[in-house]
Coordinates of C-alpha atoms in Angstrom, one line a residue:
Chain M
M109 CA -16.9 -19.4 -7.9
K110 CA -13.9 -18.4 -5.8
A111 CA -14.7 -17.2 -2.2
A112 CA -12.2 -15.6 0.1
F113 CA -11.7 -14.0 3.5
I114 CA -9.0 -11.7 4.7
Q115 CA -7.9 -12.0 8.3
T116 CA -6.5 -8.6 9.3
A117 CA -4.4 -7.1 12.1
P118 CA -5.8 -3.5 12.1
V119 CA -4.2 -0.5 13.8
F120 CA -6.8 1.2 15.9
G121 CA -8.0 4.4 14.4
D122 CA -5.7 4.3 11.3
I123 CA -8.5 4.0 8.8
E124 CA -6.3 4.8 5.8
A125 CA -3.7 2.2 6.5
N126 CA -6.3 -0.5 7.5
V127 CA -8.3 0.1 4.3
E128 CA -5.2 0.2 2.0
G129 CA -3.8 -3.0 3.5
A130 CA -7.1 -4.8 3.0
I131 CA -7.5 -3.5 -0.5
K132 CA -4.0 -4.6 -1.6
K133 CA -4.7 -8.0 -0.3
S134 CA -8.2 -8.1 -1.9
L135 CA -6.8 -7.3 -5.3
S136 CA -4.2 -10.1 -5.0
L137 CA -6.7 -12.9 -4.4
G138 CA -8.6 -13.1 -7.7
A139 CA -11.8 -14.0 -5.7
D140 CA -15.4 -13.5 -6.7
I141 CA -16.4 -12.6 -3.2
V142 CA -14.1 -11.3 -0.4
V143 CA -15.1 -11.1 3.2
L144 CA -13.3 -8.7 5.6
P145 CA -13.6 -8.6 9.4
E146 CA -16.0 -6.6 11.5
L147 CA -14.9 -2.9 12.0
F148 CA -12.0 -3.7 9.7
S149 CA -11.2 0.0 9.0
T150 CA -11.3 1.4 12.5
G151 CA -10.4 -1.3 14.9
Y152 CA -12.7 -2.5 17.7
Q153 CA -12.3 -1.0 21.1
F154 CA -13.7 2.5 21.1
R155 CA -13.4 4.4 24.4
S156 CA -16.7 6.1 24.0
R157 CA -19.6 6.7 21.7
A158 CA -18.1 10.1 20.9
E159 CA -14.9 8.5 19.7
A160 CA -16.9 6.0 17.6
L161 CA -18.9 8.8 16.1
K162 CA -15.7 10.6 15.2
L163 CA -14.2 7.6 13.5
S164 CA -17.4 6.3 11.9
E165 CA -18.2 6.8 8.2
D166 CA -21.1 6.9 5.9
A167 CA -21.8 3.5 4.3
K168 CA -21.9 5.0 0.9
D169 CA -19.5 8.0 0.9
G170 CA -17.0 7.2 3.6
L171 CA -13.4 6.5 2.7
A172 CA -13.6 2.8 3.4
S173 CA -16.7 2.3 1.2
V174 CA -15.4 4.5 -1.6
R175 CA -12.1 2.7 -1.7
L176 CA -13.8 -0.8 -1.5
I177 CA -16.2 0.2 -4.4
E178 CA -13.1 1.2 -6.5
T179 CA -11.6 -2.2 -5.6
A180 CA -14.7 -4.2 -6.4
K181 CA -14.8 -2.4 -9.8
K182 CA -11.2 -3.0 -10.5
A183 CA -11.2 -6.7 -9.4
R184 CA -14.8 -7.3 -10.7
C185 CA -15.7 -8.9 -7.3
H186 CA -18.0 -8.4 -4.4
I187 CA -16.8 -7.4 -1.0
V188 CA -18.4 -7.7 2.4
A189 CA -16.7 -5.6 5.1
G190 CA -17.5 -4.5 8.6
I191 CA -17.4 -0.8 9.3
A192 CA -18.4 1.7 12.0
E193 CA -21.3 3.3 10.2
K194 CA -22.3 6.9 10.8
A195 CA -26.0 7.6 10.3
G196 CA -26.9 11.0 11.6
D197 CA -25.9 11.1 15.2
R198 CA -26.0 7.3 15.5
V199 CA -23.2 4.8 15.0
Y200 CA -23.9 1.2 13.9
N201 CA -21.7 -1.8 13.8
S202 CA -22.4 -2.5 10.2
A203 CA -21.5 -4.7 7.3
V204 CA -21.5 -3.3 3.8
L205 CA -22.0 -5.5 0.7
I206 CA -20.3 -3.8 -2.2
G207 CA -20.1 -4.8 -5.9
P208 CA -18.5 -3.4 -9.1
K209 CA -21.4 -1.0 -9.4
G210 CA -21.3 0.3 -5.9
L211 CA -22.9 -0.2 -2.5
I212 CA -25.6 -2.9 -2.6
A213 CA -26.7 -3.2 1.0
V214 CA -25.9 -2.4 4.6
Y215 CA -26.6 -4.7 7.5
R216 CA -26.5 -3.3 11.0
K217 CA -25.5 -5.8 13.7
A218 CA -28.6 -7.0 15.5
H219 CA -27.0 -8.6 18.5
L220 CA -24.4 -6.3 20.2
F221 CA -21.7 -7.9 22.3
W222 CA -20.9 -6.6 25.8
N223 CA -19.6 -3.0 25.7
E224 CA -20.7 -2.5 22.1
K225 CA -24.0 -1.8 23.7
K226 CA -22.5 1.4 25.1
I227 CA -21.1 2.5 21.8
F228 CA -23.4 1.4 19.0
S229 CA -27.1 1.6 18.3
P230 CA -28.8 -1.8 17.9
G231 CA -29.3 -2.8 14.3
N232 CA -32.5 -1.8 12.6
T233 CA -32.0 -3.6 9.2
P234 CA -33.4 -7.0 8.5
F235 CA -31.5 -10.2 7.9
E236 CA -31.7 -10.1 4.2
V237 CA -30.3 -11.9 1.2
Y238 CA -28.8 -10.3 -1.9
D239 CA -28.4 -12.0 -5.3
I240 CA -25.0 -11.0 -6.6
G241 CA -25.3 -13.2 -9.8
A242 CA -22.9 -15.9 -8.8
A243 CA -24.5 -16.5 -5.4
R244 CA -27.1 -15.3 -3.0
V245 CA -25.4 -13.6 0.0
G246 CA -26.6 -12.9 3.5
M247 CA -24.7 -11.0 6.1
M248 CA -24.4 -11.4 9.9
I249 CA -21.8 -10.0 12.2
C250 CA -19.7 -11.7 14.9
F251 CA -21.8 -12.3 18.0
D252 CA -24.9 -12.9 15.8
W253 CA -23.5 -16.4 15.4
I254 CA -24.7 -17.4 18.9
F255 CA -28.3 -16.8 17.9
P256 CA -29.2 -19.7 15.6
E257 CA -32.1 -17.6 14.3
A258 CA -29.8 -15.3 12.5
A259 CA -28.2 -17.8 10.2
R260 CA -31.5 -19.7 10.0
T261 CA -33.3 -16.6 8.8
L262 CA -30.7 -15.9 6.2
A263 CA -30.8 -19.5 5.0
L264 CA -34.6 -19.6 4.9
K265 CA -34.5 -16.4 2.8
G266 CA -32.3 -18.3 0.3
A267 CA -28.7 -17.5 1.2
D268 CA -26.1 -19.7 -0.4
I269 CA -23.3 -17.9 1.5
I270 CA -23.4 -16.4 4.9
A271 CA -20.7 -13.7 5.0
H272 CA -19.7 -13.3 8.6
P273 CA -17.3 -10.4 9.4
A274 CA -16.2 -10.9 13.0
N275 CA -13.9 -9.7 15.8
L276 CA -14.1 -12.8 17.9
V277 CA -12.7 -13.0 21.4
L278 CA -14.6 -15.9 22.8
P279 CA -13.4 -19.4 21.7
Y280 CA -16.7 -21.0 20.7
C281 CA -17.5 -19.6 17.3
P282 CA -15.3 -21.3 14.8
A283 CA -16.6 -24.8 15.8
A284 CA -20.2 -23.4 16.1
M285 CA -20.0 -22.1 12.5
L286 CA -19.7 -25.7 11.3
T287 CA -23.0 -26.4 13.0
R288 CA -24.5 -23.3 11.4
S289 CA -23.4 -24.4 8.0
I290 CA -24.6 -28.0 8.5
E291 CA -28.0 -27.2 10.0
N292 CA -28.7 -24.8 7.2
R293 CA -26.7 -26.4 4.4
V294 CA -25.0 -23.1 3.5
F295 CA -21.5 -21.9 3.0
S296 CA -20.2 -19.7 5.7
I297 CA -17.3 -17.3 5.5
T298 CA -16.1 -16.0 8.8
A299 CA -13.5 -13.3 8.5
N300 CA -11.9 -12.5 11.9
R301 CA -9.1 -10.3 13.0
V302 CA -6.0 -11.0 15.1
G303 CA -4.0 -9.0 17.6
V304 CA -4.7 -7.4 21.0
E305 CA -6.4 -4.1 21.9
E306 CA -6.3 -2.6 25.4
R307 CA -7.5 1.0 24.8
I308 CA -9.6 0.8 28.0
K309 CA -7.6 0.0 31.1
G310 CA -8.2 -3.6 32.2
G311 CA -10.2 -4.3 29.1
R312 CA -7.6 -6.3 27.2
L313 CA -9.1 -8.0 24.2
K314 CA -7.3 -10.8 22.4
F315 CA -8.8 -11.6 19.0
I316 CA -8.7 -15.2 18.0
G317 CA -8.3 -15.2 14.3
S318 CA -9.2 -18.7 13.0
S319 CA -11.0 -17.3 10.0
Q320 CA -12.6 -20.0 7.8
I321 CA -14.7 -21.0 4.9
V322 CA -17.1 -23.9 5.7
S323 CA -19.2 -25.9 3.3
P324 CA -22.8 -26.9 3.6
T325 CA -21.7 -30.3 4.9
G326 CA -19.5 -28.8 7.6
E327 CA -16.2 -29.3 5.7
V328 CA -13.6 -26.6 6.4
L329 CA -12.5 -25.5 2.9
A330 CA -10.0 -22.9 4.1
S331 CA -8.8 -21.8 7.5
V332 CA -6.0 -19.9 9.0
G333 CA -4.3 -19.5 12.4
K334 CA -5.0 -17.5 15.5
S335 CA -2.3 -14.9 15.5
K336 CA -1.3 -13.7 12.0
A337 CA -2.8 -11.6 9.3
A338 CA -3.6 -14.1 6.5
A339 CA -6.1 -14.9 3.8
G340 CA -8.0 -18.0 2.7
V341 CA -9.5 -18.9 -0.6
A342 CA -11.8 -21.7 -1.7
E343 CA -13.6 -22.8 -4.8
I344 CA -17.2 -23.2 -4.0
D345 CA -20.2 -24.5 -5.9
V346 CA -23.3 -22.7 -4.7
K347 CA -25.5 -25.5 -6.1
Q348 CA -24.4 -27.5 -3.1
A349 CA -26.2 -24.9 -0.8
R350 CA -29.4 -25.1 -2.9
D351 CA -30.0 -28.8 -2.2
K352 CA -31.3 -29.1 1.4
H353 CA -31.3 -32.9 1.4
I354 CA -29.2 -34.6 4.0
T355 CA -30.6 -38.1 3.0
P356 CA -32.8 -39.0 0.1
L357 CA -35.8 -38.7 2.4
N358 CA -34.7 -35.7 4.4
D359 CA -34.9 -32.1 3.1
I360 CA -34.0 -30.3 6.3
F361 CA -36.1 -27.3 5.4
K362 CA -39.1 -29.2 4.3
D363 CA -38.8 -31.4 7.4
R364 CA -39.1 -28.5 9.7
R365 CA -42.1 -28.7 12.1
R366 CA -42.8 -25.0 12.2
G367 CA -45.9 -25.3 14.4
M368 CA -43.9 -26.9 17.1
Y369 CA -41.2 -24.1 17.4
L370 CA -41.2 -21.3 19.9
V371 CA -39.7 -18.0 18.7
Chain J
M214 CA -27.2 -33.4 41.1
K215 CA -25.7 -36.4 39.4
A216 CA -26.5 -36.9 35.7
A217 CA -25.7 -39.9 33.7
F218 CA -26.0 -41.6 30.3
I219 CA -25.8 -45.2 29.4
Q220 CA -24.3 -46.1 26.0
T221 CA -25.7 -49.5 25.0
A222 CA -25.1 -52.2 22.5
P223 CA -28.6 -53.6 22.0
V224 CA -29.4 -56.9 20.3
F225 CA -32.2 -56.3 17.8
G226 CA -35.5 -57.5 19.0
D227 CA -34.4 -58.9 22.3
I228 CA -36.4 -56.5 24.4
E229 CA -35.9 -58.4 27.7
A230 CA -32.2 -58.6 27.5
N231 CA -31.8 -55.0 26.3
V232 CA -34.0 -53.8 29.1
E233 CA -32.4 -55.9 31.8
G234 CA -28.9 -54.8 30.8
A235 CA -29.8 -51.2 30.9
I236 CA -31.5 -51.5 34.2
K237 CA -28.6 -53.3 35.8
K238 CA -26.3 -50.5 34.6
S239 CA -28.8 -47.8 35.7
L240 CA -28.9 -49.2 39.3
S241 CA -25.2 -49.2 39.5
L242 CA -24.7 -45.5 38.7
G243 CA -26.3 -43.8 41.7
A244 CA -27.4 -40.9 39.4
D245 CA -30.4 -38.6 39.8
I246 CA -31.2 -38.7 36.1
V247 CA -30.2 -41.4 33.7
V248 CA -30.6 -41.1 29.9
L249 CA -30.8 -44.2 27.7
P250 CA -30.5 -44.3 23.9
E251 CA -33.2 -44.0 21.3
L252 CA -35.1 -47.3 20.8
F253 CA -33.0 -48.8 23.5
S254 CA -35.2 -51.8 24.1
T255 CA -35.8 -52.9 20.5
G256 CA -32.8 -51.9 18.4
Y257 CA -33.1 -49.6 15.4
Q258 CA -33.5 -51.1 12.0
F259 CA -37.0 -52.4 11.6
R260 CA -37.7 -54.2 8.3
S261 CA -41.2 -52.9 8.1
R262 CA -43.9 -51.0 9.9
A263 CA -45.5 -54.3 10.7
E264 CA -42.4 -55.5 12.4
A265 CA -42.1 -52.3 14.4
L266 CA -45.8 -52.6 15.4
K267 CA -45.1 -56.1 16.7
L268 CA -42.1 -55.1 18.8
S269 CA -43.5 -51.8 20.0
E270 CA -45.0 -51.3 23.4
D271 CA -47.3 -49.1 25.3
A272 CA -45.5 -46.2 27.0
K273 CA -47.2 -46.9 30.3
D274 CA -47.8 -50.7 30.4
G275 CA -45.1 -52.1 28.1
L276 CA -42.3 -54.2 29.5
A277 CA -39.6 -51.6 29.1
S278 CA -41.6 -48.9 30.9
V279 CA -42.8 -51.2 33.7
R280 CA -39.3 -52.3 34.4
L281 CA -37.9 -48.7 34.2
I282 CA -40.6 -47.5 36.6
E283 CA -39.5 -50.2 39.1
T284 CA -35.9 -49.2 38.6
A285 CA -36.7 -45.5 39.1
K286 CA -38.6 -46.4 42.3
K287 CA -35.8 -48.6 43.6
A288 CA -33.0 -46.1 42.7
R289 CA -35.0 -43.0 43.5
C290 CA -34.0 -41.5 40.1
H291 CA -35.5 -40.3 36.9
I292 CA -34.9 -42.0 33.6
V293 CA -35.3 -40.9 30.0
A294 CA -35.3 -43.7 27.5
G295 CA -36.2 -44.2 23.9
I296 CA -38.7 -46.8 23.0
A297 CA -40.8 -47.9 20.0
E298 CA -44.2 -46.8 21.3
K299 CA -47.4 -48.5 20.3
A300 CA -50.4 -46.3 20.2
G301 CA -53.4 -47.9 18.6
D302 CA -52.2 -49.0 15.1
R303 CA -49.5 -46.4 15.1
V304 CA -45.8 -46.7 16.1
Y305 CA -43.9 -43.7 17.3
N306 CA -40.2 -43.3 17.9
S307 CA -40.7 -42.0 21.4
A308 CA -38.9 -41.0 24.6
V309 CA -40.4 -41.7 28.0
L310 CA -39.6 -39.7 31.1
I311 CA -40.1 -41.9 34.1
G312 CA -39.8 -41.1 37.8
P313 CA -40.1 -43.0 41.1
K314 CA -43.9 -42.5 40.9
G315 CA -44.3 -43.7 37.3
L316 CA -44.5 -42.4 33.8
I317 CA -44.3 -38.6 33.7
A318 CA -44.3 -37.8 30.0
V319 CA -43.9 -39.2 26.5
Y320 CA -42.2 -37.3 23.7
R321 CA -42.7 -38.5 20.2
K322 CA -39.9 -37.8 17.8
A323 CA -40.8 -34.8 15.7
H324 CA -38.1 -35.1 12.9
L325 CA -37.9 -38.6 11.6
F326 CA -34.6 -39.6 9.9
W327 CA -34.4 -41.3 6.5
N328 CA -36.2 -44.7 6.5
E329 CA -37.8 -44.0 9.9
K330 CA -40.4 -42.2 7.8
K331 CA -41.5 -45.5 6.4
I332 CA -41.8 -47.1 9.9
F333 CA -42.9 -44.5 12.4
S334 CA -45.7 -41.8 12.5
P335 CA -44.3 -38.3 12.9
G336 CA -44.4 -37.0 16.5
N337 CA -47.6 -35.3 17.6
T338 CA -46.4 -34.2 21.1
P339 CA -45.0 -30.7 21.8
F340 CA -41.4 -30.0 22.9
E341 CA -42.2 -29.7 26.6
V342 CA -40.3 -29.3 29.8
Y343 CA -41.0 -31.2 33.0
D344 CA -40.0 -30.2 36.5
I345 CA -38.6 -33.3 38.3
G346 CA -37.7 -31.4 41.4
A347 CA -33.9 -31.3 41.0
A348 CA -34.1 -30.0 37.5
R349 CA -36.4 -29.1 34.6
V350 CA -36.0 -31.6 31.8
G351 CA -36.8 -31.5 28.1
M352 CA -36.6 -34.3 25.7
M353 CA -35.6 -34.5 22.1
I354 CA -34.5 -37.6 20.0
C355 CA -31.5 -38.1 17.8
F356 CA -32.0 -36.2 14.5
D357 CA -34.0 -33.5 16.2
W358 CA -30.5 -32.1 17.0
I359 CA -30.1 -30.8 13.5
F360 CA -33.1 -28.5 13.9
P361 CA -31.9 -25.7 16.2
E362 CA -35.5 -24.9 16.9
A363 CA -35.9 -28.1 18.9
A364 CA -33.3 -27.4 21.6
R365 CA -34.2 -23.7 21.4
T366 CA -37.9 -24.4 22.1
L367 CA -37.0 -26.6 25.1
A368 CA -34.6 -24.0 26.5
L369 CA -37.1 -21.2 26.0
K370 CA -39.6 -23.3 27.9
G371 CA -37.2 -23.5 30.8
A372 CA -35.2 -26.7 30.3
D373 CA -32.1 -27.0 32.5
I374 CA -31.2 -30.3 30.9
I375 CA -32.0 -31.5 27.4
A376 CA -32.2 -35.3 27.6
H377 CA -31.3 -36.6 24.1
P378 CA -31.6 -40.3 23.4
A379 CA -30.0 -41.1 20.1
N380 CA -29.0 -43.7 17.6
L381 CA -26.5 -41.6 15.7
V382 CA -25.0 -42.7 12.4
L383 CA -23.9 -39.3 10.9
P384 CA -20.7 -37.9 12.4
Y385 CA -21.9 -34.3 13.1
C386 CA -24.0 -34.4 16.2
P387 CA -21.5 -34.7 19.1
A388 CA -19.8 -31.5 18.1
A389 CA -23.1 -29.8 17.3
M390 CA -24.4 -30.6 20.8
L391 CA -21.7 -28.3 22.2
T392 CA -23.2 -25.5 20.1
R393 CA -26.7 -26.5 21.2
S394 CA -25.6 -26.3 24.9
I395 CA -23.7 -23.0 24.4
E396 CA -26.4 -21.2 22.4
N397 CA -29.1 -22.1 24.9
R398 CA -26.9 -22.3 28.0
V399 CA -28.3 -25.7 29.0
F400 CA -26.9 -29.0 29.9
S401 CA -27.3 -31.7 27.3
I402 CA -27.1 -35.4 27.8
T403 CA -26.8 -37.4 24.6
A404 CA -27.1 -41.1 25.1
N405 CA -26.1 -43.0 21.9
R406 CA -25.7 -46.6 21.1
V407 CA -22.8 -48.5 19.5
G408 CA -22.6 -51.5 17.2
V409 CA -23.8 -52.3 13.7
E410 CA -27.1 -53.3 12.2
E411 CA -27.8 -54.6 8.7
R412 CA -31.2 -56.2 8.9
I413 CA -32.0 -54.7 5.5
K414 CA -29.6 -55.8 2.7
G415 CA -27.2 -53.0 1.8
G416 CA -28.6 -50.9 4.6
R417 CA -25.6 -51.3 7.0
L418 CA -25.7 -48.9 9.9
K419 CA -22.8 -48.2 12.1
F420 CA -23.7 -46.3 15.3
I421 CA -21.1 -43.9 16.5
G422 CA -21.4 -44.0 20.3
S423 CA -19.6 -40.8 21.6
S424 CA -22.3 -40.2 24.2
Q425 CA -21.7 -37.2 26.3
I426 CA -22.8 -34.7 28.9
V427 CA -22.2 -31.1 28.0
S428 CA -22.4 -28.0 30.2
P429 CA -24.1 -24.7 29.4
T430 CA -20.6 -23.3 28.5
G431 CA -19.9 -26.1 26.1
E432 CA -17.6 -28.1 28.4
V433 CA -17.8 -31.8 27.9
L434 CA -18.3 -33.1 31.5
A435 CA -18.4 -36.8 30.5
S436 CA -17.9 -38.7 27.3
V437 CA -17.2 -42.2 26.1
G438 CA -15.8 -43.8 22.9
K439 CA -17.3 -44.9 19.6
S440 CA -17.4 -48.6 19.9
K441 CA -18.1 -50.0 23.4
A442 CA -21.1 -50.1 25.7
A443 CA -20.2 -47.7 28.6
A444 CA -21.7 -45.1 30.9
G445 CA -20.9 -41.5 31.9
V446 CA -21.7 -39.6 35.0
A447 CA -21.2 -36.0 35.9
E448 CA -22.1 -33.8 38.8
I449 CA -24.1 -30.8 37.5
D450 CA -25.4 -27.6 39.0
V451 CA -28.7 -26.7 37.3
K452 CA -28.3 -23.1 38.5
Q453 CA -25.7 -22.7 35.8
A454 CA -28.4 -23.3 33.2
R455 CA -30.7 -20.7 34.7
D456 CA -28.3 -17.8 34.2
K457 CA -28.4 -16.9 30.6
H458 CA -25.6 -14.3 30.8
I459 CA -22.6 -14.8 28.6
T460 CA -21.2 -11.4 29.6
P461 CA -22.4 -9.0 32.3
L462 CA -24.3 -7.1 29.5
N463 CA -25.5 -10.1 27.5
D464 CA -28.4 -12.3 28.5
I465 CA -28.6 -14.4 25.4
F466 CA -32.4 -14.9 25.8
K467 CA -33.2 -11.3 26.6
D468 CA -30.9 -10.2 23.7
R469 CA -32.9 -12.1 21.2
R470 CA -34.4 -9.9 18.4
R471 CA -37.6 -12.0 17.9
G472 CA -39.1 -9.6 15.4
M473 CA -36.2 -10.2 13.1
Y474 CA -36.4 -14.0 13.0
L475 CA -38.2 -16.1 10.4
V476 CA -39.7 -19.3 11.5

């Protein structure tokens, strides 16, 4: 199957333009699964919870989801995208998994980064895996990467692919995602954004791009630079993620010594 | 405090020479803690369990331990070293923690790699942390690195330093140990060996060296090459490992969502 990410340069608050740009690119890739960045439709740096609530959308009926569902139908693909999700009077930093038949699942970011804690409610959905036919897909968002338990839980639940929308600012994650793929023998697709936001004085954020697709052996199958909008596509064979052997005598899941681990 | 590793080029089966070489180097470093490779005294590739049993030693009274205890006393330091440990009719791939007053602890490798499964008994000691005064030290051995739960368990139990004797042959670990240090905000000291062993026909093993000391922020404080015996020393401040904040609002231990993780 063909897997892809789109690395975007969103304009804060311009949901329509951000969504249309991502959709146009999605339609051009001919991929079976496309991963978009965290908060791809709104931009990242909300000034307040009230502002986030105003710009957030329903995961099913919001403009971003509706347009992505149309796109998934037209391109016969699956899409994972990060949105600011409105749910009553709460806002979640969420990822939606969308297929040709509509919204499949919502994952709400479990580990909020820095000032996100002032804006979003902490996620209340499990790390879960969804069978989209060609692959089993799990979602995690950006800072979730630093908690090995997030990717591990998805992999133990059977994920072939970890779809990882991100708005990375720290430098560590791209290299760490090789470790996440290797230690779980899964594909990972990190879709990051580029550009700078300084909507809060002194709170300048530079996003590091470096989106990538990594194989279960830690091979970087596709990657792009730090500063430009771009896309990456790779042919992947999910069977590779279903064999957890690293040597003929080591299945890294069966070799786990669960009784020795502290949670 | 001053932390160090010694990267060795052992001669298979020549325990006396291997031990004397490592001791000489240890005494020259003036370090507070010295980490030696996995199976530093015997070499790696045993032809059979019987051969390993013959070359293995008691963790307390064996030549390697006795000489390391003398060294720790003389240099007023702590030493972590990998040995083939004889315990009744079993052989473990173990690490000993030794101080000026003697043997402090034994860790028996939990996750055996490839043909080690035919030679050694699987470890039956917990991942544990020992307070040596200047620091709290946890041990794991080589292939344990690929299981994030090993380093995580040591860090959750309070390790400042993960002492990591290794005989690495796969290329992944040195980069992955940056992730292990970052995700747990601990120091890690990987002491690997160099050289080639082919004591079993067709079973040629090339050890990759690349020993290193990594800080809690993923900085490589000392590292050496892939092919020569060498040593590395770094001044470390364990306080850095006791602050788990990655941002003012993110303590990566307190931020864990334990209820969401599968073990």
